[in-house]
């Protein structure tokens, strides 16, 4: 099955700096890669996603890059703000066998220091 | 955007009783619903996958007789924790998938068994 590795597990940045979180996946059939933000006591919220036919996607301060050859994808947050502090999860999904299951990384706790 | 409503958000029950958690897709039809369990400071662990009108597929190690899943319609799935014990205390999260909406998560249910 799919295995998703996520690094780092914790990340502290000064307000205004950039944050980068990296993930690798094992299943070459995976074709959908979402990123979720989870605040304490709440469900994950999708912040950005990318499909395997695209190498990069940007939405305001958030961008995701995908390298299919190397099987890794990264989340980039620029001009970080204190409200960006949360746990971020990457995930990978494949439509193989029709399961569409998401496999999650272990999460990154991002702290933005004012 | 797609919205998934999960209720209750918090529940406390006595050992030996059963608890039902509901997950509804409010503005789209979910072809597949997923149930996750999340331990403190950990990632989401997939418990089961359910398609409307068919039996749920449980992940290895998840007791199907303890965690009953019903997916009666394209907008409603329920998870019933039967004969709950303190070790079942956890954060349970549902997710609904549709072709047009991707994966949308509920806000989670904090179950405490006393």
PDB file of C-alpha atoms in Angstrom, chain B:
ATOM      1  CA  UNK B   1     -18.057  24.799  -1.265  1.00  0.00           C
ATOM      2  CA  UNK B   2     -18.776  21.270  -0.140  1.00  0.00           C
ATOM      3  CA  UNK B   3     -19.833  20.935   3.476  1.00  0.00           C
ATOM      4  CA  UNK B   4     -19.897  17.876   5.697  1.00  0.00           C
ATOM      5  CA  UNK B   5     -21.819  18.090   8.947  1.00  0.00           C
ATOM      6  CA  UNK B   6     -20.754  15.753  11.760  1.00  0.00           C
ATOM      7  CA  UNK B   7     -22.690  15.355  15.005  1.00  0.00           C
ATOM      8  CA  UNK B   8     -22.298  15.346  17.863  1.00  0.00           C
ATOM      9  CA  UNK B   9     -19.109  17.353  18.295  1.00  0.00           C
ATOM     10  CA  UNK B  10     -18.613  16.017  21.801  1.00  0.00           C
ATOM     11  CA  UNK B  11     -20.148  13.100  23.652  1.00  0.00           C
ATOM     12  CA  UNK B  12     -19.548  11.514  27.021  1.00  0.00           C
ATOM     13  CA  UNK B  13     -20.973   8.078  27.657  1.00  0.00           C
ATOM     14  CA  UNK B  14     -20.769   5.376  30.275  1.00  0.00           C
ATOM     15  CA  UNK B  15     -18.848   2.150  29.727  1.00  0.00           C
ATOM     16  CA  UNK B  16     -20.983  -0.496  28.091  1.00  0.00           C
ATOM     17  CA  UNK B  17     -23.302   1.880  26.288  1.00  0.00           C
ATOM     18  CA  UNK B  18     -23.409   2.593  22.552  1.00  0.00           C
ATOM     19  CA  UNK B  19     -22.861   5.898  20.814  1.00  0.00           C
ATOM     20  CA  UNK B  20     -23.909   6.924  17.309  1.00  0.00           C
ATOM     21  CA  UNK B  21     -22.081   9.552  15.297  1.00  0.00           C
ATOM     22  CA  UNK B  22     -23.679  11.029  12.169  1.00  0.00           C
ATOM     23  CA  UNK B  23     -21.975  12.373   9.095  1.00  0.00           C
ATOM     24  CA  UNK B  24     -23.983  14.227   6.458  1.00  0.00           C
ATOM     25  CA  UNK B  25     -22.929  15.771   3.184  1.00  0.00           C
ATOM     26  CA  UNK B  26     -25.058  18.901   2.995  1.00  0.00           C
ATOM     27  CA  UNK B  27     -24.784  20.079  -0.573  1.00  0.00           C
ATOM     28  CA  UNK B  28     -23.461  17.150  -2.542  1.00  0.00           C
ATOM     29  CA  UNK B  29     -23.899  13.434  -2.915  1.00  0.00           C
ATOM     30  CA  UNK B  30     -21.051  11.431  -1.460  1.00  0.00           C
ATOM     31  CA  UNK B  31     -20.098   8.384  -3.468  1.00  0.00           C
ATOM     32  CA  UNK B  32     -17.833   7.232  -0.678  1.00  0.00           C
ATOM     33  CA  UNK B  33     -17.530   8.044   3.006  1.00  0.00           C
ATOM     34  CA  UNK B  34     -14.548   7.377   5.210  1.00  0.00           C
ATOM     35  CA  UNK B  35     -14.248   7.118   8.985  1.00  0.00           C
ATOM     36  CA  UNK B  36     -11.030   7.992  10.774  1.00  0.00           C
ATOM     37  CA  UNK B  37      -9.804   7.848  14.320  1.00  0.00           C
ATOM     38  CA  UNK B  38      -7.219  10.285  15.597  1.00  0.00           C
ATOM     39  CA  UNK B  39      -5.219   9.962  18.806  1.00  0.00           C
ATOM     40  CA  UNK B  40      -3.739  13.067  20.465  1.00  0.00           C
ATOM     41  CA  UNK B  41      -0.901  14.572  18.458  1.00  0.00           C
ATOM     42  CA  UNK B  42      -1.146  11.799  15.894  1.00  0.00           C
ATOM     43  CA  UNK B  43      -2.236  11.519  12.299  1.00  0.00           C
ATOM     44  CA  UNK B  44      -5.586  10.293  11.037  1.00  0.00           C
ATOM     45  CA  UNK B  45      -5.989   6.539  11.037  1.00  0.00           C
ATOM     46  CA  UNK B  46      -8.457   5.155   8.517  1.00  0.00           C
ATOM     47  CA  UNK B  47     -10.971   2.826  10.145  1.00  0.00           C
ATOM     48  CA  UNK B  48     -13.305   1.993   7.297  1.00  0.00           C
ATOM     49  CA  UNK B  49     -14.558   2.961   3.882  1.00  0.00           C
ATOM     50  CA  UNK B  50     -18.218   2.810   2.974  1.00  0.00           C
ATOM     51  CA  UNK B  51     -20.142   3.140  -0.242  1.00  0.00           C
ATOM     52  CA  UNK B  52     -23.840   3.868  -0.293  1.00  0.00           C
ATOM     53  CA  UNK B  53     -25.921   0.730  -0.132  1.00  0.00           C
ATOM     54  CA  UNK B  54     -23.065  -1.672   0.427  1.00  0.00           C
ATOM     55  CA  UNK B  55     -21.168  -3.018   3.404  1.00  0.00           C
ATOM     56  CA  UNK B  56     -18.280  -1.039   4.762  1.00  0.00           C
ATOM     57  CA  UNK B  57     -14.723  -2.174   4.178  1.00  0.00           C
ATOM     58  CA  UNK B  58     -12.788  -2.171   7.442  1.00  0.00           C
ATOM     59  CA  UNK B  59      -9.070  -1.684   7.816  1.00  0.00           C
ATOM     60  CA  UNK B  60      -6.998  -4.407   9.387  1.00  0.00           C
ATOM     61  CA  UNK B  61      -7.293  -4.418  13.146  1.00  0.00           C
ATOM     62  CA  UNK B  62     -10.596  -2.532  13.275  1.00  0.00           C
ATOM     63  CA  UNK B  63     -13.383  -4.584  14.841  1.00  0.00           C
ATOM     64  CA  UNK B  64     -16.397  -4.437  12.573  1.00  0.00           C
ATOM     65  CA  UNK B  65     -18.716  -5.630  15.344  1.00  0.00           C
ATOM     66  CA  UNK B  66     -17.615  -2.820  17.642  1.00  0.00           C
ATOM     67  CA  UNK B  67     -17.613  -0.029  15.066  1.00  0.00           C
ATOM     68  CA  UNK B  68     -20.813  -0.413  13.073  1.00  0.00           C
ATOM     69  CA  UNK B  69     -21.029   1.679   9.942  1.00  0.00           C
ATOM     70  CA  UNK B  70     -24.224   2.333   8.039  1.00  0.00           C
ATOM     71  CA  UNK B  71     -24.270   4.232   4.780  1.00  0.00           C
ATOM     72  CA  UNK B  72     -27.973   4.357   4.085  1.00  0.00           C
ATOM     73  CA  UNK B  73     -27.998   7.148   1.530  1.00  0.00           C
ATOM     74  CA  UNK B  74     -25.698   9.241  -0.603  1.00  0.00           C
ATOM     75  CA  UNK B  75     -25.753  11.971   2.023  1.00  0.00           C
ATOM     76  CA  UNK B  76     -25.673  10.112   5.346  1.00  0.00           C
ATOM     77  CA  UNK B  77     -23.301   7.716   7.035  1.00  0.00           C
ATOM     78  CA  UNK B  78     -23.323   6.729  10.694  1.00  0.00           C
ATOM     79  CA  UNK B  79     -20.698   5.191  12.959  1.00  0.00           C
ATOM     80  CA  UNK B  80     -21.950   3.401  16.059  1.00  0.00           C
ATOM     81  CA  UNK B  81     -19.452   2.534  18.756  1.00  0.00           C
ATOM     82  CA  UNK B  82     -21.035  -0.421  20.514  1.00  0.00           C
ATOM     83  CA  UNK B  83     -20.401  -1.408  24.122  1.00  0.00           C
ATOM     84  CA  UNK B  84     -17.962   1.455  24.456  1.00  0.00           C
ATOM     85  CA  UNK B  85     -15.010   1.219  26.812  1.00  0.00           C
ATOM     86  CA  UNK B  86     -12.530   3.856  27.987  1.00  0.00           C
ATOM     87  CA  UNK B  87      -9.999   2.724  25.375  1.00  0.00           C
ATOM     88  CA  UNK B  88     -12.492   3.742  22.686  1.00  0.00           C
ATOM     89  CA  UNK B  89     -12.163   7.345  23.817  1.00  0.00           C
ATOM     90  CA  UNK B  90     -10.782   9.269  20.872  1.00  0.00           C
ATOM     91  CA  UNK B  91     -11.433  11.874  18.188  1.00  0.00           C
ATOM     92  CA  UNK B  92     -13.479  10.409  15.338  1.00  0.00           C
ATOM     93  CA  UNK B  93     -13.632  12.167  11.969  1.00  0.00           C
ATOM     94  CA  UNK B  94     -15.664  11.400   8.871  1.00  0.00           C
ATOM     95  CA  UNK B  95     -14.896  12.373   5.300  1.00  0.00           C
ATOM     96  CA  UNK B  96     -17.086  12.352   2.223  1.00  0.00           C
ATOM     97  CA  UNK B  97     -15.887  12.058  -1.319  1.00  0.00           C
ATOM     98  CA  UNK B  98     -17.589  12.995  -4.534  1.00  0.00           C
ATOM     99  CA  UNK B  99     -16.307  13.364  -8.065  1.00  0.00           C
ATOM    100  CA  UNK B 100     -16.823  17.084  -8.099  1.00  0.00           C
ATOM    101  CA  UNK B 101     -15.936  17.952  -4.504  1.00  0.00           C
ATOM    102  CA  UNK B 102     -12.938  15.803  -3.738  1.00  0.00           C
ATOM    103  CA  UNK B 103     -12.611  14.902  -0.071  1.00  0.00           C
ATOM    104  CA  UNK B 104     -14.417  16.983   2.544  1.00  0.00           C
ATOM    105  CA  UNK B 105     -14.000  16.365   6.254  1.00  0.00           C
ATOM    106  CA  UNK B 106     -16.433  16.743   9.099  1.00  0.00           C
ATOM    107  CA  UNK B 107     -15.530  18.735  12.190  1.00  0.00           C
ATOM    108  CA  UNK B 108     -14.926  15.632  14.264  1.00  0.00           C
ATOM    109  CA  UNK B 109     -16.466  14.043  17.357  1.00  0.00           C
ATOM    110  CA  UNK B 110     -14.659  13.891  20.682  1.00  0.00           C
ATOM    111  CA  UNK B 111     -15.802  10.690  22.398  1.00  0.00           C
ATOM    112  CA  UNK B 112     -15.081  10.211  26.078  1.00  0.00           C
ATOM    113  CA  UNK B 113     -16.074   6.936  27.705  1.00  0.00           C
ATOM    114  CA  UNK B 114     -16.211   7.020  31.489  1.00  0.00           C
TER     115      UNK B 114
END
